[in-house]
N, CA and C of each residue as an Amber inpcrd file, in Angstrom:
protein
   504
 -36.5200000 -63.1120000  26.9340000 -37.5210000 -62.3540000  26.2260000
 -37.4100000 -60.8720000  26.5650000 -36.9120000 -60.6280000  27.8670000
 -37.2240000 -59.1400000  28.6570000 -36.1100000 -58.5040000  27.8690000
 -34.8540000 -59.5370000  27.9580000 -33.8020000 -58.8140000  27.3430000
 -33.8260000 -58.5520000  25.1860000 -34.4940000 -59.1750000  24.8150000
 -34.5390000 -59.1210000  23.6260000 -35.5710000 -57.9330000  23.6830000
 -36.6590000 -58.0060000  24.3360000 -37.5610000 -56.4320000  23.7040000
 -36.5370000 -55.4770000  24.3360000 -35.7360000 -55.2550000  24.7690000
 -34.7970000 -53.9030000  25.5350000 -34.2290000 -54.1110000  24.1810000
 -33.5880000 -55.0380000  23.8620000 -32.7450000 -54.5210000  22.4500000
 -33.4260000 -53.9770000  21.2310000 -34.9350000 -54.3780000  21.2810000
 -35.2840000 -54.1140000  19.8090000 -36.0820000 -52.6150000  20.2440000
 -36.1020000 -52.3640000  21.4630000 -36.3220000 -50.9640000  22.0440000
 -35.2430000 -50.1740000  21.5930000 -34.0730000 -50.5650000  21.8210000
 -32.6920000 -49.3780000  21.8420000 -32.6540000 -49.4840000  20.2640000
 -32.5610000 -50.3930000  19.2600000 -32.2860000 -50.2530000  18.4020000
 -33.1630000 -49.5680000  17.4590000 -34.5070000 -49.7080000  17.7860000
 -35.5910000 -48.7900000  16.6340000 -35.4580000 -47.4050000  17.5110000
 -34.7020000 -47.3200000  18.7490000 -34.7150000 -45.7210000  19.1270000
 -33.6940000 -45.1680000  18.3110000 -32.3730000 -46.0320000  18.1600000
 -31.3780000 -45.6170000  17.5220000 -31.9740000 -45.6600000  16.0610000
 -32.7240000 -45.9560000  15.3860000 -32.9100000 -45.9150000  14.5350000
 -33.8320000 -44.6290000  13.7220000 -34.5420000 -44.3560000  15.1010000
 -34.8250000 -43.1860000  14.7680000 -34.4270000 -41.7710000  14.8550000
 -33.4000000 -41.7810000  15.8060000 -32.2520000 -41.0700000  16.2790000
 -31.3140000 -40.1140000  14.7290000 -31.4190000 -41.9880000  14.0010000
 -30.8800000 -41.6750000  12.8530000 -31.3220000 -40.9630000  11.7760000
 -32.4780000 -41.0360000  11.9020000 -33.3080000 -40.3340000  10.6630000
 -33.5810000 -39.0850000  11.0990000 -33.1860000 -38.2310000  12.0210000
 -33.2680000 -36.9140000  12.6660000 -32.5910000 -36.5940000  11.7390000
 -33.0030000 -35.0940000  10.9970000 -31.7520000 -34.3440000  10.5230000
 -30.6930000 -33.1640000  11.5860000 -29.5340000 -33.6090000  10.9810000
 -28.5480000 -33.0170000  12.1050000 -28.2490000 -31.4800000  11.3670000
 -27.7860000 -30.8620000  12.2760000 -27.0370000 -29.2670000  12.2260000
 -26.5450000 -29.2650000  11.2050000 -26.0540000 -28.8540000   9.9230000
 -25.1290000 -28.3400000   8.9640000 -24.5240000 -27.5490000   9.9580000
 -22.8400000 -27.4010000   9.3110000 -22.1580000 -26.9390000  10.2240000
 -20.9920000 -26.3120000   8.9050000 -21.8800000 -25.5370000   8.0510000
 -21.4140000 -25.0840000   6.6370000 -20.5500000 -24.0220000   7.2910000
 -19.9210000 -23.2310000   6.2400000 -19.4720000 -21.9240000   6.2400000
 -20.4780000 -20.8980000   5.4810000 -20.8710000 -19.8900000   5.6420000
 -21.4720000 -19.1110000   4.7360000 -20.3170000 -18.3830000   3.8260000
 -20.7830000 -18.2860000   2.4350000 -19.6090000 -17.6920000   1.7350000
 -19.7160000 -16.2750000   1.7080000 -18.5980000 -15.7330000   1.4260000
 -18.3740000 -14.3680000   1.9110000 -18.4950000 -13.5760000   0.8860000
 -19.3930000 -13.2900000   0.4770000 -19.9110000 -12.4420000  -0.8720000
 -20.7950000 -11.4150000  -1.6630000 -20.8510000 -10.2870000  -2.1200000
 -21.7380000  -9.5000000  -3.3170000 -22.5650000  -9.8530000  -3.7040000
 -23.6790000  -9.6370000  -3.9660000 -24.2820000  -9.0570000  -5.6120000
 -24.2750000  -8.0950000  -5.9740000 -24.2390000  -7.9460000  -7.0810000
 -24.4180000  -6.2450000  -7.3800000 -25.3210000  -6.5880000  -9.0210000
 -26.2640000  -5.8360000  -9.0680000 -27.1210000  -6.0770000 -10.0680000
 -27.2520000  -4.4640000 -10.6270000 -26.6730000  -4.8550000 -12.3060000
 -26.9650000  -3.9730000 -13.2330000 -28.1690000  -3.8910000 -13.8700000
 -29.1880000  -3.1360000 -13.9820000 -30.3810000  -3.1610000 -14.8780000
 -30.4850000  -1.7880000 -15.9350000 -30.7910000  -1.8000000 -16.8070000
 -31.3920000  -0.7600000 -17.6710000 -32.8960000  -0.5050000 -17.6410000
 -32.8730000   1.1440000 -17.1490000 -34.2900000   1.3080000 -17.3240000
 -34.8880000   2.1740000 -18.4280000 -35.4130000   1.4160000 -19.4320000
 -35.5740000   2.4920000 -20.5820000 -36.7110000   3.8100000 -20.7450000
 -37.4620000   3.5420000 -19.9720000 -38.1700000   4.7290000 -19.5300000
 -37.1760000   6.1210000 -18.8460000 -36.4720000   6.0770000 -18.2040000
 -36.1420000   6.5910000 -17.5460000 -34.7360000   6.8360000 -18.0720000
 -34.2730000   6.0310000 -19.1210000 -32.6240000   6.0810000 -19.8010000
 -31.2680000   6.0990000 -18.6730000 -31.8020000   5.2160000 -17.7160000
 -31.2460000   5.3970000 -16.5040000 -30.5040000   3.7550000 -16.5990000
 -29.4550000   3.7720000 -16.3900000 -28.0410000   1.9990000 -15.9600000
 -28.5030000   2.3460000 -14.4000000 -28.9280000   1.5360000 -13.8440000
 -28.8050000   1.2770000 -12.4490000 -28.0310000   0.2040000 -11.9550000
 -27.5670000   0.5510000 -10.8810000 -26.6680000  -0.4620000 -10.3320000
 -26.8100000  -0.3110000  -8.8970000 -27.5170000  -1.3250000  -8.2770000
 -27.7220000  -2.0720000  -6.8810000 -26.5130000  -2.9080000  -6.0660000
 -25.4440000  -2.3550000  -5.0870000 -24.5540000  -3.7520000  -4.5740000
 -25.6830000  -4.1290000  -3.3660000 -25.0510000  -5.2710000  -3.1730000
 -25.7610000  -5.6760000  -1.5200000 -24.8390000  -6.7240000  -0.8040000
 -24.3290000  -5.8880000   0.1100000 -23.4120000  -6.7790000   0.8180000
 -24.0290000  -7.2050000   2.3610000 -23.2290000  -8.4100000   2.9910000
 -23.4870000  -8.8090000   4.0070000 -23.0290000  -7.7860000   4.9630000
 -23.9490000  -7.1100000   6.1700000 -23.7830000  -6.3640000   6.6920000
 -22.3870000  -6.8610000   7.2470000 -22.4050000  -7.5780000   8.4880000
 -21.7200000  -8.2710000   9.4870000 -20.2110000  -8.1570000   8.4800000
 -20.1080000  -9.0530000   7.3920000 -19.2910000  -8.7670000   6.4380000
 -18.4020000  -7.6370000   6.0690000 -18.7780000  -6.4640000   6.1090000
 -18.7630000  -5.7350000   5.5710000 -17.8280000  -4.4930000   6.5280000
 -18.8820000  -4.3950000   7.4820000 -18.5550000  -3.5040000   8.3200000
 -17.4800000  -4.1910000   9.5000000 -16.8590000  -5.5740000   9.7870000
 -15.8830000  -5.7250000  10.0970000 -14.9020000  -5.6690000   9.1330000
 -15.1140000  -6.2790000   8.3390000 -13.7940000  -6.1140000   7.0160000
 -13.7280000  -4.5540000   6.7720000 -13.7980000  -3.2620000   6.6330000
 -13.8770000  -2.1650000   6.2430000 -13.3130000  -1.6330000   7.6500000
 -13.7630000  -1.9760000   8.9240000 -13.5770000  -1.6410000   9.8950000
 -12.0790000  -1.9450000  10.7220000 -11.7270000  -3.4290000  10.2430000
 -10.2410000  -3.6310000  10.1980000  -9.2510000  -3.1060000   9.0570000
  -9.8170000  -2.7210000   7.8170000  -9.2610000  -2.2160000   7.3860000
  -9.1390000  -0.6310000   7.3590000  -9.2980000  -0.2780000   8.3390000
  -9.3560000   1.4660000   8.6170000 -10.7090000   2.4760000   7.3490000
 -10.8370000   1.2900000   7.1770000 -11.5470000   2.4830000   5.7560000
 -13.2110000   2.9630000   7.0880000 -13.7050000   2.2390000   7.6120000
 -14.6290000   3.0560000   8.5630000 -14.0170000   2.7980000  10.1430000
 -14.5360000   3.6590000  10.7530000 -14.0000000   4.1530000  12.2680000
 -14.4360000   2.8380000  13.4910000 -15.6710000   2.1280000  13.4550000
 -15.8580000   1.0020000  13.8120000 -16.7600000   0.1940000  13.0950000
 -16.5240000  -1.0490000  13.5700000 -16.9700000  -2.0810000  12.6790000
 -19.1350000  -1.6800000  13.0440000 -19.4750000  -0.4680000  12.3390000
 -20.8970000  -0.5240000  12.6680000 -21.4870000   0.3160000  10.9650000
 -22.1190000  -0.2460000  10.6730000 -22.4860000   0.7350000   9.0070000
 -24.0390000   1.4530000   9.6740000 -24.6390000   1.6450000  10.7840000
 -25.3450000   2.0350000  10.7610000 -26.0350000   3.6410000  10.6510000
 -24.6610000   4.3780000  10.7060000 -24.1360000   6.0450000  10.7600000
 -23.6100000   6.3560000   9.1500000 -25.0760000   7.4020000   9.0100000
 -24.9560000   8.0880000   8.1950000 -23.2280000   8.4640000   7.2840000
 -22.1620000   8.4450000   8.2640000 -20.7900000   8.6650000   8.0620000
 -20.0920000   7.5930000   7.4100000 -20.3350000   6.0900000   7.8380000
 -20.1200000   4.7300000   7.5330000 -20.4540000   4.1330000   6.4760000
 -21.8050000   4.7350000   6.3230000 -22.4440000   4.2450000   4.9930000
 -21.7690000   5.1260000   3.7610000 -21.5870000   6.4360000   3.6300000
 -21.3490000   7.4160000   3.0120000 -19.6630000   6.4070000   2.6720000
 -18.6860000   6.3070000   3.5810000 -17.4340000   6.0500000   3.5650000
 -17.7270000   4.0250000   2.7000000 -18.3220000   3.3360000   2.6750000
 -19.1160000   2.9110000   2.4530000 -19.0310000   2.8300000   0.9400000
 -20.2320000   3.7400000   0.3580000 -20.3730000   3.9560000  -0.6910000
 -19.0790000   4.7170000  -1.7450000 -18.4320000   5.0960000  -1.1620000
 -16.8290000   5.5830000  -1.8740000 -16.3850000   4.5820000  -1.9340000
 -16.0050000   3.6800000  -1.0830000 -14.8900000   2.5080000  -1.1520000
 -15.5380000   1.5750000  -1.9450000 -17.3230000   1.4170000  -2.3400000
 -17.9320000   0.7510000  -3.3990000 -17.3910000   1.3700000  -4.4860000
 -17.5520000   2.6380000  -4.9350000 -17.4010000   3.4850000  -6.2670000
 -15.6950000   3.0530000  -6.3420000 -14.6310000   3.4750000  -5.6310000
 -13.7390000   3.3320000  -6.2730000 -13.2590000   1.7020000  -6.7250000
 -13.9130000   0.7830000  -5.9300000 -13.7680000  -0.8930000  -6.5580000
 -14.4920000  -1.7240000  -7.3420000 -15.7130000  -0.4000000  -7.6710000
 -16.5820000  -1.1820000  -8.6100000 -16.4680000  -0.1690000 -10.3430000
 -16.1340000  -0.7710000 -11.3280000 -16.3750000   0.5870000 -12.6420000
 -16.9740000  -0.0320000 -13.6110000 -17.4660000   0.1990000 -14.6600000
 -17.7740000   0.0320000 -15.7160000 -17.7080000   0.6660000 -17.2190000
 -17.8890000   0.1940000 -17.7920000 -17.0200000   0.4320000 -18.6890000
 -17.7460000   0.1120000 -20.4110000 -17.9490000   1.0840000 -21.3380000
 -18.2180000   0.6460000 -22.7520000 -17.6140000   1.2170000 -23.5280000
 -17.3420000   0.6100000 -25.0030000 -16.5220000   1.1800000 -26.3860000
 -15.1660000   1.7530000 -25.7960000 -14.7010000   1.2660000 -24.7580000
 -13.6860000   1.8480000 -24.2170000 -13.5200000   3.2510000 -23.1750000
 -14.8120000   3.6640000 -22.9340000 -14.9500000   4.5460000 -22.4380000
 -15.6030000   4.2960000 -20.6560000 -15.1740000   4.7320000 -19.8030000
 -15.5580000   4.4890000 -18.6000000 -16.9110000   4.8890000 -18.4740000
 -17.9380000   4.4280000 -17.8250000 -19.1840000   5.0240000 -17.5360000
 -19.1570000   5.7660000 -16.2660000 -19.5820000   6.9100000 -15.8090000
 -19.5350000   7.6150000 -14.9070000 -20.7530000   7.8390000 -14.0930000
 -20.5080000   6.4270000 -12.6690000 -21.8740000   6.2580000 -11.7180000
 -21.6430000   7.3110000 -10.6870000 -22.8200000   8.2160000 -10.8040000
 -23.5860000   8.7180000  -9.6940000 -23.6630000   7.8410000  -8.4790000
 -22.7980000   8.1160000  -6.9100000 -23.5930000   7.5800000  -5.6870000
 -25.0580000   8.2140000  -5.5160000 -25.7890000   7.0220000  -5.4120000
 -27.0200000   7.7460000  -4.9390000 -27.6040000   7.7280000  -3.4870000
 -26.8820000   6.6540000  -2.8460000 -27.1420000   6.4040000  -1.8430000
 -26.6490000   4.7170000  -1.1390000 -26.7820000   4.4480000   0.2090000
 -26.4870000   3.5600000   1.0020000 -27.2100000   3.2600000   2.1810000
 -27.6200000   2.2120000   2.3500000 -28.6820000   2.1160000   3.4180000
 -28.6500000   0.5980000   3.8290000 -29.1790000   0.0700000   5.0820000
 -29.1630000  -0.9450000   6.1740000 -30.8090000  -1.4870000   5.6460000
 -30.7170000  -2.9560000   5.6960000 -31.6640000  -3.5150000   5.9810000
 -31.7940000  -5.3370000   6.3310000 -32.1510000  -5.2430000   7.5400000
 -31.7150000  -6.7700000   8.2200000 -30.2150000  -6.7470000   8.2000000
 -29.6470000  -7.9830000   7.4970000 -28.2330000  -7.8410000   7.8920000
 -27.7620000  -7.7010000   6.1770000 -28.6470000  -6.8900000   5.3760000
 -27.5850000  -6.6920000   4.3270000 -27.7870000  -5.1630000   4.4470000
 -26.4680000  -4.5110000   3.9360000 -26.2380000  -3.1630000   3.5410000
 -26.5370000  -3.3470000   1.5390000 -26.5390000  -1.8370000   1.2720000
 -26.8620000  -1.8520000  -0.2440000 -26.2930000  -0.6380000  -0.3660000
 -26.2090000  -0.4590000  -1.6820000 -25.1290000   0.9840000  -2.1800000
 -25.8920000   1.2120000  -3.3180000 -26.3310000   2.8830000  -3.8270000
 -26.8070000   2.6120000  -4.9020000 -26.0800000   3.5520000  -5.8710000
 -25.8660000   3.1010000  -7.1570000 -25.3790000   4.0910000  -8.5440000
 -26.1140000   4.3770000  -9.2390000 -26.1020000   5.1690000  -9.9240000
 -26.3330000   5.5780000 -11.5330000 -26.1570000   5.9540000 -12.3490000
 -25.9740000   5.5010000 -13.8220000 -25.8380000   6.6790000 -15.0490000
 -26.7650000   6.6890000 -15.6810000 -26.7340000   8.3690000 -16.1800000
 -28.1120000   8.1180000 -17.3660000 -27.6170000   8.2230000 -18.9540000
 -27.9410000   7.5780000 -19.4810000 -27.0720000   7.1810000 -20.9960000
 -28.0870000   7.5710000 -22.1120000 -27.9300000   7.5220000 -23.3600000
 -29.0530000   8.0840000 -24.0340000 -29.4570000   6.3800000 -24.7310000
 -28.6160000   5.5500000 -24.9170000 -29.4710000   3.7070000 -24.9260000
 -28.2410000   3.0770000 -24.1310000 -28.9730000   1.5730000 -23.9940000
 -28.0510000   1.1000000 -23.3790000 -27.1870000   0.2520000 -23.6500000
 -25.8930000  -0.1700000 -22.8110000 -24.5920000  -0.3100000 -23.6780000
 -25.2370000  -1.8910000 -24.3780000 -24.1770000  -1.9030000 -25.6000000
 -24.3740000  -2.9070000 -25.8430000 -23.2670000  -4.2670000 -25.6750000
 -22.3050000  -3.3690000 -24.5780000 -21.4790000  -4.8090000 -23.5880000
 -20.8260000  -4.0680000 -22.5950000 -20.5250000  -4.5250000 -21.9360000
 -19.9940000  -3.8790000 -20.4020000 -19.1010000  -4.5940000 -20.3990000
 -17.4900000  -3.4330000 -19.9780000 -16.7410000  -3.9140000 -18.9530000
 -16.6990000  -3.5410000 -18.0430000 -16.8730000  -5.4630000 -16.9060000
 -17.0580000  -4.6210000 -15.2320000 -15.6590000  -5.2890000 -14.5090000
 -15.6210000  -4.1700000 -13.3670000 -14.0090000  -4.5840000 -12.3690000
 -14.9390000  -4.4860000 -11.6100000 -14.8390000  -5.4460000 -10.3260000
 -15.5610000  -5.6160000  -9.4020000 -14.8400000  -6.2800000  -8.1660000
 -13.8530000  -5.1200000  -7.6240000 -12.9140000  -5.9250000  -6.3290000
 -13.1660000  -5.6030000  -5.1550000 -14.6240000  -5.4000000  -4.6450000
 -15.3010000  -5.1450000  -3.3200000 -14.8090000  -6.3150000  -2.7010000
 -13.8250000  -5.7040000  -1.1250000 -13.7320000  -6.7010000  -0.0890000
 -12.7780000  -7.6880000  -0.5330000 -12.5570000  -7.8240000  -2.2550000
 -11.3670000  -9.2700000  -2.3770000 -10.0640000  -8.9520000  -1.6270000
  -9.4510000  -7.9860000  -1.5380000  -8.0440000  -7.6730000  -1.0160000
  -8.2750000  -7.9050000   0.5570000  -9.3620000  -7.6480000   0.9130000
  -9.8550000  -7.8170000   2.7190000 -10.0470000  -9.2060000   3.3610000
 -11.0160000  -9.7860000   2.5210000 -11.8090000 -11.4810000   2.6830000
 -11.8340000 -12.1870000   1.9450000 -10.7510000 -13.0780000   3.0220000
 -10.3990000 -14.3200000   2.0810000 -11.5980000 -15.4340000   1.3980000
 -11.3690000 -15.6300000   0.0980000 -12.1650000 -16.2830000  -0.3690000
 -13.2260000 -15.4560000  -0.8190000 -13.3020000 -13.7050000  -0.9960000
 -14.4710000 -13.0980000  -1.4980000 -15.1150000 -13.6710000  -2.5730000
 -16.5690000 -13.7620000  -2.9130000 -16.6140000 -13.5270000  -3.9290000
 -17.6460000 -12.6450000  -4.5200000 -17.6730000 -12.0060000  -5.5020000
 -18.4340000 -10.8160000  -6.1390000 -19.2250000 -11.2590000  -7.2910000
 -20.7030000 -11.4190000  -7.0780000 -21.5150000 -12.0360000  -8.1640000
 -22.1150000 -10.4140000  -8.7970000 -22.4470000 -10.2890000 -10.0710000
 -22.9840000  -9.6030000 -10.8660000 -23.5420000  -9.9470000 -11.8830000
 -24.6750000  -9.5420000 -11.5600000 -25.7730000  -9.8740000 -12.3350000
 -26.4840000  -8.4640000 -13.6360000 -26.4260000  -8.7820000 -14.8440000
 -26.2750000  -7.4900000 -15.2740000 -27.9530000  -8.2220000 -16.5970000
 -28.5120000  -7.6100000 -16.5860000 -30.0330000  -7.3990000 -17.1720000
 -29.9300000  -5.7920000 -18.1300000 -29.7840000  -5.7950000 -19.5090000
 -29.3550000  -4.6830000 -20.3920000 -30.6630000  -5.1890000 -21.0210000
 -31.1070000  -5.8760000 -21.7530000 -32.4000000  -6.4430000 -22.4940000
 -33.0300000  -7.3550000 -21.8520000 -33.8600000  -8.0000000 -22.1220000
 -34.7390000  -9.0750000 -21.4260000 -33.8140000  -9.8780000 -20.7460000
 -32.4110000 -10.7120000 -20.6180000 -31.9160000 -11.3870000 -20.3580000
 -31.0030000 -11.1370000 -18.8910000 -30.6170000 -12.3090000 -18.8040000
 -29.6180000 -11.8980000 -17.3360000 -28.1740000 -12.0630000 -17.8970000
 -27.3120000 -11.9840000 -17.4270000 -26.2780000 -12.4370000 -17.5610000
 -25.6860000 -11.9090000 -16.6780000 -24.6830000 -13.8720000 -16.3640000
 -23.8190000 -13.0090000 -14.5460000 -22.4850000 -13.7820000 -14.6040000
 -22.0210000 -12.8210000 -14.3090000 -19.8560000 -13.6980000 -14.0620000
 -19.9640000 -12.7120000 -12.3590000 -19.2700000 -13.6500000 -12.1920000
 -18.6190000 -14.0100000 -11.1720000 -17.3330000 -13.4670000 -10.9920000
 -16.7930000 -12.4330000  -9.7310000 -14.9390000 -12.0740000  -9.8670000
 -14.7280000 -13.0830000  -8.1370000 -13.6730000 -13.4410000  -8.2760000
 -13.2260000 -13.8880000  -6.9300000 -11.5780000 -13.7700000  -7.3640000
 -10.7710000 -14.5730000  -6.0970000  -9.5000000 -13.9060000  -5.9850000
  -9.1180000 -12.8530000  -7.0600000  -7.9590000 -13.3910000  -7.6380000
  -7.0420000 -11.7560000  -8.7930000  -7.6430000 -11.5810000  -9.9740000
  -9.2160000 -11.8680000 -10.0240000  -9.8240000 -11.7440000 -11.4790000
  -9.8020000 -10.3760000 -11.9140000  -9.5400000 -10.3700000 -12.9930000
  -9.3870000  -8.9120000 -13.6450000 -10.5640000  -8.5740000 -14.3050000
 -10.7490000  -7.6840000 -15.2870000 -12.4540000  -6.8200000 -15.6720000
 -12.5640000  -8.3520000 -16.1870000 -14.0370000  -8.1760000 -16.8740000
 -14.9310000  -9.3130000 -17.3130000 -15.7070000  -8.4440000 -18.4230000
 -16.4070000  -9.2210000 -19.5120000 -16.8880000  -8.6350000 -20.6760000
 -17.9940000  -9.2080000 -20.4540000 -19.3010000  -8.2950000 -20.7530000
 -20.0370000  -9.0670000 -20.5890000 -21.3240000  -8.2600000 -21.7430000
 -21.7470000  -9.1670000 -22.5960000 -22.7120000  -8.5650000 -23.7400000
 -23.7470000  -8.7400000 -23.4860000 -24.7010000  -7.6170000 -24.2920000
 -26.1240000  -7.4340000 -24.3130000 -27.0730000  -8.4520000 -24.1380000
């Protein structure tokens, strides 16, 4: 008897053992957003990136483009926001759109970059190139999310994707 309640002891312990949820032991993916909006008050294309700090500032940092792996210096962020502008463009009727840096700044562990153009309406399709970090981190990927009228619309660039079209 002594020995049968020890077993039905170990086994409803193991049993509950089992129903514990365990650790995920995922990868986090290594990736962008960058969100286009139109503001019609203001006749202003805005464009928001937001990258993973940690991300960011080692990949940039092995790749010589900043001095150490830290984005928290005014200098970093600035260097930063160039290496955003020259891998991010856009593009309508064939004509490049020409973003204003407006700025770059830290918060928790994402960094953000900001653009702008001011247009007189807004396009009615975008082409975007969007190769932040793909040549650096393996497996990048670059989500964009672009809001021109009420709607969203988002593609995705990862490895050798080339521009993307994306309508009103």
């Amino acid at each position: 008897m002594l020995t049968r309640r020890k077993t039905l002891h170990t086994l409803s312990g193991a049993a509950l053992l089992a129903a514990l949820p365990l650790p995920a032991f995922a990868h986090r993916e290594k990736k962008t957003l960058t969100t286009i909006e139109w503001d019609a008050e203001e006749k202003m294309l805005n464009v928001i990136h937001s990258y993973h700090l940690h991300d960011a500032e080692t990949a940039l940092a092995d790749k010589g483009i900043i001095d150490s792996p830290d984005l928290f210096s005014l200098k970093a962020r600035a260097q930063l926001a160039l290496y955003t502008a020259k891998n991010f463009t856009l593009s309508s009727n064939g004509q490049e759109i020409e973003l204003d840096i407006i700025g770059a700044e830290t918060e928790a562990k994402t960094v953000y970059v900001y653009q702008q153009a001011r247009m007189d309406a807004p396009p009615k399709a975008l082409v975007i190139k969007a190769s932040m970090l793909r040549d650096i981190i393996p497996g990048q990927l670059n989500n964009v999310d672009v809001k021109l009228s009420g709607e969203i619309r988002s593609v995705q660039f990862k490895k050798n994707d080339g521009p993307k079209k994306v309508l009103a």
